[in-house]
XYZ file of C-alpha atoms in Angstrom:
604
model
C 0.000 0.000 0.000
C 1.443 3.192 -0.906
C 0.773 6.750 0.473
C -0.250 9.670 -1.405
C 2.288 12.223 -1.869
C -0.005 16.630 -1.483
C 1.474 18.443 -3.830
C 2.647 21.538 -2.251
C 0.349 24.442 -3.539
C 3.578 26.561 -5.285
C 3.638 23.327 -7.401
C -0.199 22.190 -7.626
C -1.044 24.561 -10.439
C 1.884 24.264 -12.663
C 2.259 20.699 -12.620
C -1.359 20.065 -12.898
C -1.368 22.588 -16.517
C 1.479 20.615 -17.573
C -0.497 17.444 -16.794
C -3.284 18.574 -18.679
C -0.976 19.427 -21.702
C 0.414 16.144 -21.776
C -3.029 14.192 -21.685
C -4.199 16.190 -24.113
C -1.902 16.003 -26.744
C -2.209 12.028 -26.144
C -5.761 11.721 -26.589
C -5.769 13.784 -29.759
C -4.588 10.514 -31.633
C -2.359 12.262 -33.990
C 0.961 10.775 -34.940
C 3.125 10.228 -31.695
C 6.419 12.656 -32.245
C 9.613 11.877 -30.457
C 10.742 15.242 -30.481
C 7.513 15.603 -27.692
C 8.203 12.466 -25.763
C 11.913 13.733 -25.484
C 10.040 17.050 -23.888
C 8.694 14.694 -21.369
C 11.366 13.115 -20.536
C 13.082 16.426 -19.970
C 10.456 17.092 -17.268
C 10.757 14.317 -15.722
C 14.440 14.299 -15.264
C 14.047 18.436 -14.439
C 11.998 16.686 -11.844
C 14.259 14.403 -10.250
C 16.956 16.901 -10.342
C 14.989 19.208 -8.365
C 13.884 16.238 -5.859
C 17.753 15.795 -5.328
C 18.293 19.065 -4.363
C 15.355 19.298 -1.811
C 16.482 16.795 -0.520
C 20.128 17.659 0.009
C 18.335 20.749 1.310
C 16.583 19.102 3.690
C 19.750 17.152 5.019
C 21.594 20.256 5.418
C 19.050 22.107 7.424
C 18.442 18.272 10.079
C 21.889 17.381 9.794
C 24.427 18.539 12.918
C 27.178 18.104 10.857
C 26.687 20.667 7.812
C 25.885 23.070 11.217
C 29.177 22.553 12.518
C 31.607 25.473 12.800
C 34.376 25.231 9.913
C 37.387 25.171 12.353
C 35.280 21.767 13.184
C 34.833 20.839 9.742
C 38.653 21.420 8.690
C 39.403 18.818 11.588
C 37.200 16.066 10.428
C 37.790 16.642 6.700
C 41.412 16.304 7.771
C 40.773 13.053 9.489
C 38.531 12.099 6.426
C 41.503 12.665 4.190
C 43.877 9.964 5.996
C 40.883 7.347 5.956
C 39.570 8.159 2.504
C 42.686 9.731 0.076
C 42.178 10.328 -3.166
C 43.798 8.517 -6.132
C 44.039 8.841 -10.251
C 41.135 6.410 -9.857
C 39.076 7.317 -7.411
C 37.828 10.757 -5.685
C 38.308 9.853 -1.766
C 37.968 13.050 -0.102
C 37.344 14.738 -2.543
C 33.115 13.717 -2.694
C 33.474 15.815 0.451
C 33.071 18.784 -1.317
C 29.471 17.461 -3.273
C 27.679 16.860 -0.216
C 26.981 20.209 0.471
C 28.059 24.066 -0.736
C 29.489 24.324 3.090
C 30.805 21.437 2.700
C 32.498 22.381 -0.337
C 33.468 25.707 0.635
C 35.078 24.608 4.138
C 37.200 21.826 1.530
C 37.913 25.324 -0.564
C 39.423 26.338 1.916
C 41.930 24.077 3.096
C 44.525 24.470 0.434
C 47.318 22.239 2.653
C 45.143 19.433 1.907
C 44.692 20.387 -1.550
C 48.644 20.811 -2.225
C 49.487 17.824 -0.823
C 47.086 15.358 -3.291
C 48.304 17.022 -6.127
C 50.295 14.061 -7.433
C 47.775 11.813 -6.314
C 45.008 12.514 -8.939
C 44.572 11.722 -12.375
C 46.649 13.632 -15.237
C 43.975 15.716 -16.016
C 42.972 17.289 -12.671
C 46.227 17.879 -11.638
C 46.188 21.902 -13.373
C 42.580 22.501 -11.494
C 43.575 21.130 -8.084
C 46.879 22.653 -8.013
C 44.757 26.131 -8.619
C 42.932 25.263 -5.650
C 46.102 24.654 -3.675
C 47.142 28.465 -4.248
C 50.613 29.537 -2.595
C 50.504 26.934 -0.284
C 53.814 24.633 -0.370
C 53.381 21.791 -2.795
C 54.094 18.044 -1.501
C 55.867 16.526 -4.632
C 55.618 12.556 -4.699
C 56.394 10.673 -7.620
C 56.990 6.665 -7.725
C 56.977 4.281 -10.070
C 55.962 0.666 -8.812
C 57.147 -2.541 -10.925
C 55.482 -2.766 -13.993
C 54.008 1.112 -13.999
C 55.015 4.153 -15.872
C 54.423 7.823 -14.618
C 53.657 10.389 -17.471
C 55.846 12.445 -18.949
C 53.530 15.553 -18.302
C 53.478 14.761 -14.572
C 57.418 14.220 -14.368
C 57.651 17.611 -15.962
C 54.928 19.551 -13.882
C 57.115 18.131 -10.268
C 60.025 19.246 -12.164
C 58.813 22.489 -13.028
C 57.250 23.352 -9.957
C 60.287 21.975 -7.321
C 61.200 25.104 -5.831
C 57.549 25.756 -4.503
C 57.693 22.718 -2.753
C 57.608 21.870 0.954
C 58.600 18.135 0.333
C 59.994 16.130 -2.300
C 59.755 12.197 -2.625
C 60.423 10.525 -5.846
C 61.141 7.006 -5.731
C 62.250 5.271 -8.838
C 61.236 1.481 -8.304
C 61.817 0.730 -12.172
C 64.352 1.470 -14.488
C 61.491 2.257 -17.359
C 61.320 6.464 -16.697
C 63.182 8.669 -14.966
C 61.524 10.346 -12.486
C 64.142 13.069 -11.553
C 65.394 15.467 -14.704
C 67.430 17.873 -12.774
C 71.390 17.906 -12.995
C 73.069 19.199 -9.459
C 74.170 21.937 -11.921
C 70.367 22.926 -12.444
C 69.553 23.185 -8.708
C 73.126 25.208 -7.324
C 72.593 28.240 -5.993
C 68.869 27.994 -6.675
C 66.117 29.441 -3.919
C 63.919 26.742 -2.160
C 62.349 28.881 0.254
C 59.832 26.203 1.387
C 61.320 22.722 1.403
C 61.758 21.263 4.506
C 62.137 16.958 3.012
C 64.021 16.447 0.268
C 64.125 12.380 -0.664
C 65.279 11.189 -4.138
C 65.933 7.284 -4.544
C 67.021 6.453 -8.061
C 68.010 3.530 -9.223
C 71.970 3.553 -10.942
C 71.939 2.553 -14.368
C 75.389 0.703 -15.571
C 77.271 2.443 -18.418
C 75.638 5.995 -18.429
C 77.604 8.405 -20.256
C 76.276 11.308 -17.575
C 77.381 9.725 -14.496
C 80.319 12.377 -14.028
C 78.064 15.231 -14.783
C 75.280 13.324 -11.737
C 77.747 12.042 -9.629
C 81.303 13.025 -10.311
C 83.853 14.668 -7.933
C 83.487 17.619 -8.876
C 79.945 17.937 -8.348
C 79.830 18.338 -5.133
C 81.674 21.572 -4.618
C 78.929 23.061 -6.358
C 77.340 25.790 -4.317
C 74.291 24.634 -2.473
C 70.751 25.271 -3.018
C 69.065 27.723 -0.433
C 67.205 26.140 1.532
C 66.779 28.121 5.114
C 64.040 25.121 6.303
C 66.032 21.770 5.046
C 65.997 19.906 7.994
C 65.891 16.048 6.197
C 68.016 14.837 3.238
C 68.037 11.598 1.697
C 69.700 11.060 -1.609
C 70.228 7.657 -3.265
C 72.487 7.562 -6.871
C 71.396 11.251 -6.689
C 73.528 14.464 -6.096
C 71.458 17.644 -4.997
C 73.677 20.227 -3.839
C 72.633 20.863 0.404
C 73.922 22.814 3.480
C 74.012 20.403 6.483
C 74.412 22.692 8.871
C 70.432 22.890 9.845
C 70.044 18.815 9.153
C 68.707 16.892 11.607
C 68.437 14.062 9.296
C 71.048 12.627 6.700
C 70.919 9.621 4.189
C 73.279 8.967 1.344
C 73.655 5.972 -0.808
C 75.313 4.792 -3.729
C 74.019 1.247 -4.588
C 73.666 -0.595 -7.622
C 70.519 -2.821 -7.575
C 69.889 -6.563 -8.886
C 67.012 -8.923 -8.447
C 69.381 -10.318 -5.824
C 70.545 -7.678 -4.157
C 72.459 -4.987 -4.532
C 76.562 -3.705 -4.582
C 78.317 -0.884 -4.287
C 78.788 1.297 -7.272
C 82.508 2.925 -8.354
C 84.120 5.282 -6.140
C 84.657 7.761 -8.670
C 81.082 8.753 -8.023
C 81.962 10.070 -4.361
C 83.188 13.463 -3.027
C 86.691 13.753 -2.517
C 87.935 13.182 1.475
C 88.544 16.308 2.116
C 84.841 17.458 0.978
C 83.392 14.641 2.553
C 85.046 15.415 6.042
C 84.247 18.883 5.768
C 80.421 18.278 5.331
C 80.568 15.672 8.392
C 81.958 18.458 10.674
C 79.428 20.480 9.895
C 76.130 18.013 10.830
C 76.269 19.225 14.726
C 72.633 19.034 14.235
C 72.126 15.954 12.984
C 70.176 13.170 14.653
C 70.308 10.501 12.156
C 73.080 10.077 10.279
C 73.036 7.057 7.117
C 75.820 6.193 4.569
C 75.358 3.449 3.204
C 78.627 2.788 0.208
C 78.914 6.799 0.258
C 82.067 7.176 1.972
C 84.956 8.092 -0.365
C 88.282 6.275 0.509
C 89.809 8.535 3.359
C 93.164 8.194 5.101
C 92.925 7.563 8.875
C 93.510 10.303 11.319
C 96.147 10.173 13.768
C 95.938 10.026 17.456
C 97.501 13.436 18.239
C 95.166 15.103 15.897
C 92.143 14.103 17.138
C 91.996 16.287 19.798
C 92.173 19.584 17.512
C 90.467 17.781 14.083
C 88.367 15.071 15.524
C 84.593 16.025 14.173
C 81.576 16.356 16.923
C 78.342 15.015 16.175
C 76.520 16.327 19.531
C 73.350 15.697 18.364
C 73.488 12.188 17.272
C 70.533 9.928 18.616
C 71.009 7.028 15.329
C 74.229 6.011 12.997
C 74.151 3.772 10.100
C 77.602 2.865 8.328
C 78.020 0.699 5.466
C 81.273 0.334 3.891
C 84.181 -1.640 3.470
C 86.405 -2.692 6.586
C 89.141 -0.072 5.624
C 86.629 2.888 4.905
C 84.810 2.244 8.293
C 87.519 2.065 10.487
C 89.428 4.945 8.610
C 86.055 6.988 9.332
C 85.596 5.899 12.836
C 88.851 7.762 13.703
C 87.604 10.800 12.857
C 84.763 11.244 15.047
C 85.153 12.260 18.189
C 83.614 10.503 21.188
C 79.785 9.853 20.114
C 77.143 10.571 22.623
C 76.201 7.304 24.834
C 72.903 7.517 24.128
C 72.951 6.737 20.103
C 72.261 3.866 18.519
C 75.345 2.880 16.115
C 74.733 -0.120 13.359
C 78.626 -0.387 11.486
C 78.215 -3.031 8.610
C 81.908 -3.668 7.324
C 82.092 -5.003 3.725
C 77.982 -4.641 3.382
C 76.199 -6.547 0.488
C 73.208 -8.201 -0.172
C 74.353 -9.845 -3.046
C 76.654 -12.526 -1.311
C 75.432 -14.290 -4.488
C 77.355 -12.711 -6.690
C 80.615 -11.468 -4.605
C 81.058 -14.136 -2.051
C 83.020 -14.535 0.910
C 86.164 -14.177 1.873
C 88.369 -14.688 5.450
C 89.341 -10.960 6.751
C 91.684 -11.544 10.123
C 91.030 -7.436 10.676
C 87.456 -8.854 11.965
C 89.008 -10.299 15.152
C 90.298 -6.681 16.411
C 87.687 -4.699 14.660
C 85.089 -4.233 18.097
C 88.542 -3.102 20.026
C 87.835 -0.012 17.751
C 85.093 0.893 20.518
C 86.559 0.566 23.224
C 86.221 4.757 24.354
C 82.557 4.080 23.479
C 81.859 1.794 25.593
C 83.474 3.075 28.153
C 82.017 6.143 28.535
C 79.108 3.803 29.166
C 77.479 2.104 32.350
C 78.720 -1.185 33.179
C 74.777 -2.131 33.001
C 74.234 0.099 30.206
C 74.623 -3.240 27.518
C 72.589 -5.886 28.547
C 71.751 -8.188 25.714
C 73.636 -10.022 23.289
C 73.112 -11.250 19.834
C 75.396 -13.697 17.650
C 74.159 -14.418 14.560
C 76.532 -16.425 12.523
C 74.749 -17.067 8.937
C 77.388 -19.281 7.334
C 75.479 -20.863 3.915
C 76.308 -19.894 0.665
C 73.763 -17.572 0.089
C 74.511 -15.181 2.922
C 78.065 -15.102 5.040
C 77.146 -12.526 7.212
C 77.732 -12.863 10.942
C 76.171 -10.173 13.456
C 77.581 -9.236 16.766
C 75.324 -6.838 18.389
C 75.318 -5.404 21.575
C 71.506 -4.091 22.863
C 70.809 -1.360 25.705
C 66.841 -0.919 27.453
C 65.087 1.115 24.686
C 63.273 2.889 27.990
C 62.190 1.152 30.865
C 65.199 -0.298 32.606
C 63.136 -1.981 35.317
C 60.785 -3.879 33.026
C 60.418 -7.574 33.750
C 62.897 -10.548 32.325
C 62.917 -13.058 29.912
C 61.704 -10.031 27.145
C 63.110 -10.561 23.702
C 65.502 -8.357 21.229
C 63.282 -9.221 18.241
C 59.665 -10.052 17.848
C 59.151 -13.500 17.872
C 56.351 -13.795 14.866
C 58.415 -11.469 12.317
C 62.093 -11.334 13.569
C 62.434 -7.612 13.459
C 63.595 -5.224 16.104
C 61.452 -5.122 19.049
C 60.544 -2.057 21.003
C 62.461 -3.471 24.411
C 65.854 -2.726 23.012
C 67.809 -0.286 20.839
C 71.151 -1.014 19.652
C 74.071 0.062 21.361
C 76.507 -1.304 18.379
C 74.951 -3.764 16.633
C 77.902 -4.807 14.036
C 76.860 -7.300 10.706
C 80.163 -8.883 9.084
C 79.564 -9.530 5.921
C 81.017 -11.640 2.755
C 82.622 -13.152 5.490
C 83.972 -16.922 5.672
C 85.777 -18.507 8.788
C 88.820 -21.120 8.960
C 90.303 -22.932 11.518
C 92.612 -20.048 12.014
C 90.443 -17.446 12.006
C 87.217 -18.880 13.658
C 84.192 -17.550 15.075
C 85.598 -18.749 17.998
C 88.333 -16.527 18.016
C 86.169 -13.280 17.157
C 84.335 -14.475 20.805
C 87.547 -14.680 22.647
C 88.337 -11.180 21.239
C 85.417 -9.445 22.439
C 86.632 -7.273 25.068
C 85.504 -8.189 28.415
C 83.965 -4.727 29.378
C 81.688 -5.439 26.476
C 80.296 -8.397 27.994
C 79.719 -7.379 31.814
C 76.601 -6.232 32.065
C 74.839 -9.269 29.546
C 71.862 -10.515 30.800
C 70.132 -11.529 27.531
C 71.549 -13.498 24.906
C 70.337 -14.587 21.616
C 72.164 -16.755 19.101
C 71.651 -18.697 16.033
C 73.881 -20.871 13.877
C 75.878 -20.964 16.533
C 77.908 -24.528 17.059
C 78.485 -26.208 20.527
C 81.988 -25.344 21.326
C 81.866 -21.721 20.208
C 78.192 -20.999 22.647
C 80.149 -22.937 25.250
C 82.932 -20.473 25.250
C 80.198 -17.403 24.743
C 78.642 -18.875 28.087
C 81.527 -19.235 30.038
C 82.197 -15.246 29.584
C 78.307 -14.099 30.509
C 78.222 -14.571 34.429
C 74.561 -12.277 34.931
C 73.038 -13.936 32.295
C 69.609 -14.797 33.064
C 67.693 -15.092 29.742
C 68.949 -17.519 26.674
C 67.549 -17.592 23.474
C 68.512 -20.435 20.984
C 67.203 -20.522 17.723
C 67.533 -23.455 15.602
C 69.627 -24.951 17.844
C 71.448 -28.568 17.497
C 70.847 -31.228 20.738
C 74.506 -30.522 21.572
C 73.830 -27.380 22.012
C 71.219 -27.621 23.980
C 72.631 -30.318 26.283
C 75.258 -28.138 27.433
C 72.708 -26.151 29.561
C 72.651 -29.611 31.618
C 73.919 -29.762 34.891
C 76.207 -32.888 36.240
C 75.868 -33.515 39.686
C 78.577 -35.984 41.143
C 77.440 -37.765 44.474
C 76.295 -36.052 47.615
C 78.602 -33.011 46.324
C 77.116 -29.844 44.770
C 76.639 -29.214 40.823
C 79.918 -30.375 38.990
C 79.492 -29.309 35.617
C 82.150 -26.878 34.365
C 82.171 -23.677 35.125
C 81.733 -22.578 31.915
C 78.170 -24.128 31.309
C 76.982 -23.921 34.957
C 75.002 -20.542 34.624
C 73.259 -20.134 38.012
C 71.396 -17.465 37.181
C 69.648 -18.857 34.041
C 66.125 -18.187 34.717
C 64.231 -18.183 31.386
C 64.659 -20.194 28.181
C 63.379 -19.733 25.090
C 63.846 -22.007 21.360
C 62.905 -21.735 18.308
C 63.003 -24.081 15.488
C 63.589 -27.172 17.698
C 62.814 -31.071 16.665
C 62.359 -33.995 18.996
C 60.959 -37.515 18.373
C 59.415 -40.210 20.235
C 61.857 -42.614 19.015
C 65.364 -42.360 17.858
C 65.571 -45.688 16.142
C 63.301 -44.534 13.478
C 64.562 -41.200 13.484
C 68.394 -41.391 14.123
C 69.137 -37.792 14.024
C 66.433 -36.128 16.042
C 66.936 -35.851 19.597
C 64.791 -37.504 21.867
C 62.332 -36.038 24.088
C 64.199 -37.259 27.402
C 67.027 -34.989 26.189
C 65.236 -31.783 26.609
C 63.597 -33.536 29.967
C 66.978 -33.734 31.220
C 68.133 -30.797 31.057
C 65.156 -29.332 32.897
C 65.531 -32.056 35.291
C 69.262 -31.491 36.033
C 69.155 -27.910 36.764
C 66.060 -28.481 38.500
C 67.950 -30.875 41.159
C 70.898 -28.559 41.590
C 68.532 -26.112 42.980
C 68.680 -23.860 39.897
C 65.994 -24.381 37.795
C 64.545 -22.724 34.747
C 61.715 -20.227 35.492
C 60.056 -19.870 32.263
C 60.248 -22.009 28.819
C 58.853 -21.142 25.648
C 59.428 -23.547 22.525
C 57.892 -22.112 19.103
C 57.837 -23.824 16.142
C 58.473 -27.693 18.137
C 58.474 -30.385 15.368
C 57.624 -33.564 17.242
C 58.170 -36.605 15.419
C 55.918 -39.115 17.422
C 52.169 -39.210 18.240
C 50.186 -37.049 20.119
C 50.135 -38.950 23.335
C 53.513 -38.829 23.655
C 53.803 -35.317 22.885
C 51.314 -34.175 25.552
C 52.948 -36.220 28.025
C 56.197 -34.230 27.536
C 54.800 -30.881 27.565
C 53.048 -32.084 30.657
C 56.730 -33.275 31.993
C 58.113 -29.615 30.807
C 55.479 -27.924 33.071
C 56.123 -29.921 36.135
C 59.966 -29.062 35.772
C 59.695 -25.549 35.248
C 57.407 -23.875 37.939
C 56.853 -20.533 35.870
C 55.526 -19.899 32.294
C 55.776 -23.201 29.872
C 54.583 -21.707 26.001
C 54.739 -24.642 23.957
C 53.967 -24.620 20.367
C 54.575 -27.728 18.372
C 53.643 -29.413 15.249
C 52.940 -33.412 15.395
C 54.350 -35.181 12.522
């Protein structure tokens, strides 16, 4: 059952006339003419139209929202903006401005939020909404994803309109265009009144003919842009000439990249030493420093200059360095002593392309943490307390990590926490490295063994260790790492072998105390944690899986000597047996440890 509609009395007598029309003209019964029918369907459409905007009328005078104050509306259009963005395909946001003319002049108005989706939109709206961004500062992002091409016309608008810009971002992710058309020559000297970002990533192409006039020597004496608000650079195969001296954040790179990975390209394509030095001494304000195969080939500097030459970095909170061996520790010299409180991450002889370089026995690596020795020193004794040893010896890696952790914040938050996250492997948020050093391309022997890199780490390095985490780490070498940890409490093994394990066990001789040596003994081992562990029900079938008593044992034996472990958790358990027998060994585990027991295991 439907419900007639009164027609309001400004409409009744119009529309009824026009009703009349209409049936008259039909019951003539004269030849029916399109050209009328169109007419009606004009009217009705006329119709609709005006329904539409009653209505929107109507919404706009019930509606709390279109009543709203526009310093209101500019905060939840600004909120609507993250959720909703606008794209080449689609408006986001933008429908914003058709619900309503306050609507639409409140969006109007907020020409930030115009300038910054200027690259988002298609081709074509790019002149209109860059009209409606006015003076504002433009946000310039340009990226090419694999398989996708960015127009010409774009490229050239970013390019023509760079020095109105408060941030740049172009990120070349295919070798197809080239996103960035300016030489350093173009941009010295030039006026960037606004930019406060400035990120180019480009990928290096082999055999350009331009690379000196991109990247050569003598590029980067050019004088720099002006840029009085430059407070971030990051430039990757990319020269823009930059003043550091109001940086708070610097990244260089010079990479070639593969499908496998990526190496360093020549060293032609660097600043000279003296440049380079020059330009570090002048970064007091930076927090986060990054050079990553950017660090020409300088000469060490000797121990009675540092005092008058060494260069200050006050500011520092985060340090990157990739480079080889040499370059590293000839750059290390030159800095002064680093604030205590920044996180340094040194990767001597980086690659990711072990593939194509391989690996090679350095016996520099066994003195190469003495190097930071004044750093750590100027430290706590408690100020380091985790460890991880990483040693990643297969053919498509040779890297092997030594990193030293500190408390991120907290220092009194509970044991047993981890350095990475357990489902993904990255950093955590409990810890921050203190020097967290990657070897890479690196290959031991028997005369220069991981082993020996332990025995070199300098004691004062070690003191304060209470959490250690290791993988690809073989028996003898953890034994030795043990036996120099007294305080720690919390052990993480990751794909550990049973040998390994079993030398957590403790030996008890007779009526006398625990006998095991002192270098596995660990009385303060609280909390243990494994991952990637296998253990079967019976070793006859399955000849190189350790049984299930093994891991019992252990548990068992440091239970008896009064020093048992607190907490256990085992991820990723493959248990070659049936589930019975798997329940009844977690079930042993729990009555062994009297604290947490996380077990998670796969029956097979």
């Amino acid at each position: 059952m439907t419900t007639a509609v009164k027609t309001p009395p400004w409409l009744a007598g119009p529309s009824e006339r026009r009703l009349r029309e209409i049936s008259g003209v039909m019951t003539l019964g004269g030849p029916r003419s399109a050209g009328y029918a169109a007419l009606i369907i004009e009217d009705a459409m006329a119709l609709k139209q005006l329904a539409a905007t009653f209505l929107r009328c109507a919404n706009a005078y019930t509606s709390p929202i279109v009543r709203l104050s526009p310093e209101l509306l500019f905060e939840i259009f600004s909120y609507v903006a993250e959720l909703e963005p606008t794209n080449d395909e689609e408006l986001g946001w933008i429908r914003l401005g058709h619900v309503s003319y306050a609507f639409r002049s409140a969006l109007l108005s907020m020409r930030g939020l115009w300038a910054s989706a200027i690259w988002d939109v298609a081709l074509h709206a790019l002149p209109e909404v860059h009209s409606r961004a006015g003076d504002i500062p433009l946000s310039i992002h340009l990226k090419n994803n694999f398989g996708e091409d960015v127009e010409s016309e774009r490229i050239e608008f970013a390019m023509e309109n760079i020095t109105k810009a408060r941030r740049v971002k172009i990120e070349e992710c295919n070798t197809n265009t080239n996103l960035w058309t300016l030489e350093p020559r173009n941009l010295a000297g030039r006026s960037f009144p606004h930019l406060e970002e400035l990120d180019v990533q480009l990928l290096y192409q082999d055999g350009s003919s331009d690379d000196l006039d991109w990247l050569g020597t003598e590029v980067y004496r050019l004088e720099p842009m002006h840029a009085p608000r430059l407070r971030s650079v990051h430039l990757a195969n990319v020269f823009v000439p930059f003043c550091p001296d109001n940086l708070t954040s610097l990244s260089l790179t010079r990479l070639k990249y593969h499908l496998d990975g990526t190496v360093a390209i020549s060293a032609d394509l660097l600043p000279s030493p003296e440049h380079f030095l020059d330009m570090l001494a002048r970064c007091v304000n930076v927090r986060h420093l990054q050079l990553e195969d950017a660090i020409p080939d300088i000469a060490s500097l000797d121990p009675p200059l540092r005092s008058s030459r060494a260069i200050e970095l006050p500011s520092l909170k985060k340090l990157s360095l990739s480079a080889s061996m040499s370059i590293v520790t000839a750059l290390w010299s030159h800095f002064a002593p680093l604030p205590v409180e920044a996180s340094i991450t040194i990767r001597p002889d980086w690659t990711d392309y072990t593939r194509a370089v391989g690996g090679f026995v350095d016996p520099r690596r066994l003195s190469f943490l003495s190097l930071f020795m004044e750093h750590f020193a100027r430290g706590s004794s408690s100020h380091v307390s985790a460890l991880s040893i990483e040693a990643e010896l297969y053919e498509e890696n040779y890297a092997t990590q030594c990193g030293f952790f500190k408390r991120a914040s907290n220092p009194a938050v509970e044991e047993g926490q981890p350095i990475y996250l357990e489902d993904t492997g990255a950093l955590g948020d409990i810890y921050v490295p203190f020097l967290d050093v990657w070897f890479s391309q690196c290959v031991w022997d028997a005369q220069i063994s991981l082993s020996r890199l332990i025995e070199s780490i300098p004691g004062l390095f070690l003191a304060g260790i209470e959490t250690l985490d290791v993988m690809d780490v073989f028996r003898d070498d953890l034994r030795r790492l043990l036996a120099r940890l007294p305080r720690l409490h919390t052990l993480y093994l990751r794909s550990p072998a049973s040998s390994s394990l079993a030398i957590l066990a403790v030996k008890q001789s007779g009526s006398s105390p625990a006998t095991s040596t002192s270098e596995t003994y660990l009385p303060g081992l609280r909390h243990l944690r494994v991952f990637d562990l296998s253990l079967c029900q019976d070793t006859a079938i399955h000849r190189n899986v350790p049984h299930f008593d093994e891991m019992v044992d252990i548990l068992s034996s440091r239970r008896n000597a009064g020093i048992p472990i607190q907490s256990i958790h085992i991820a990723n358990l493959r248990i070659y047996g049936n589930w019975e027998a798997s329940d009844a060994f977690v079930e042993r585990v729990r009555e062994l440890v009297p604290g947490e027991v996380i077990v998670n295991k796969e029956v097979l």
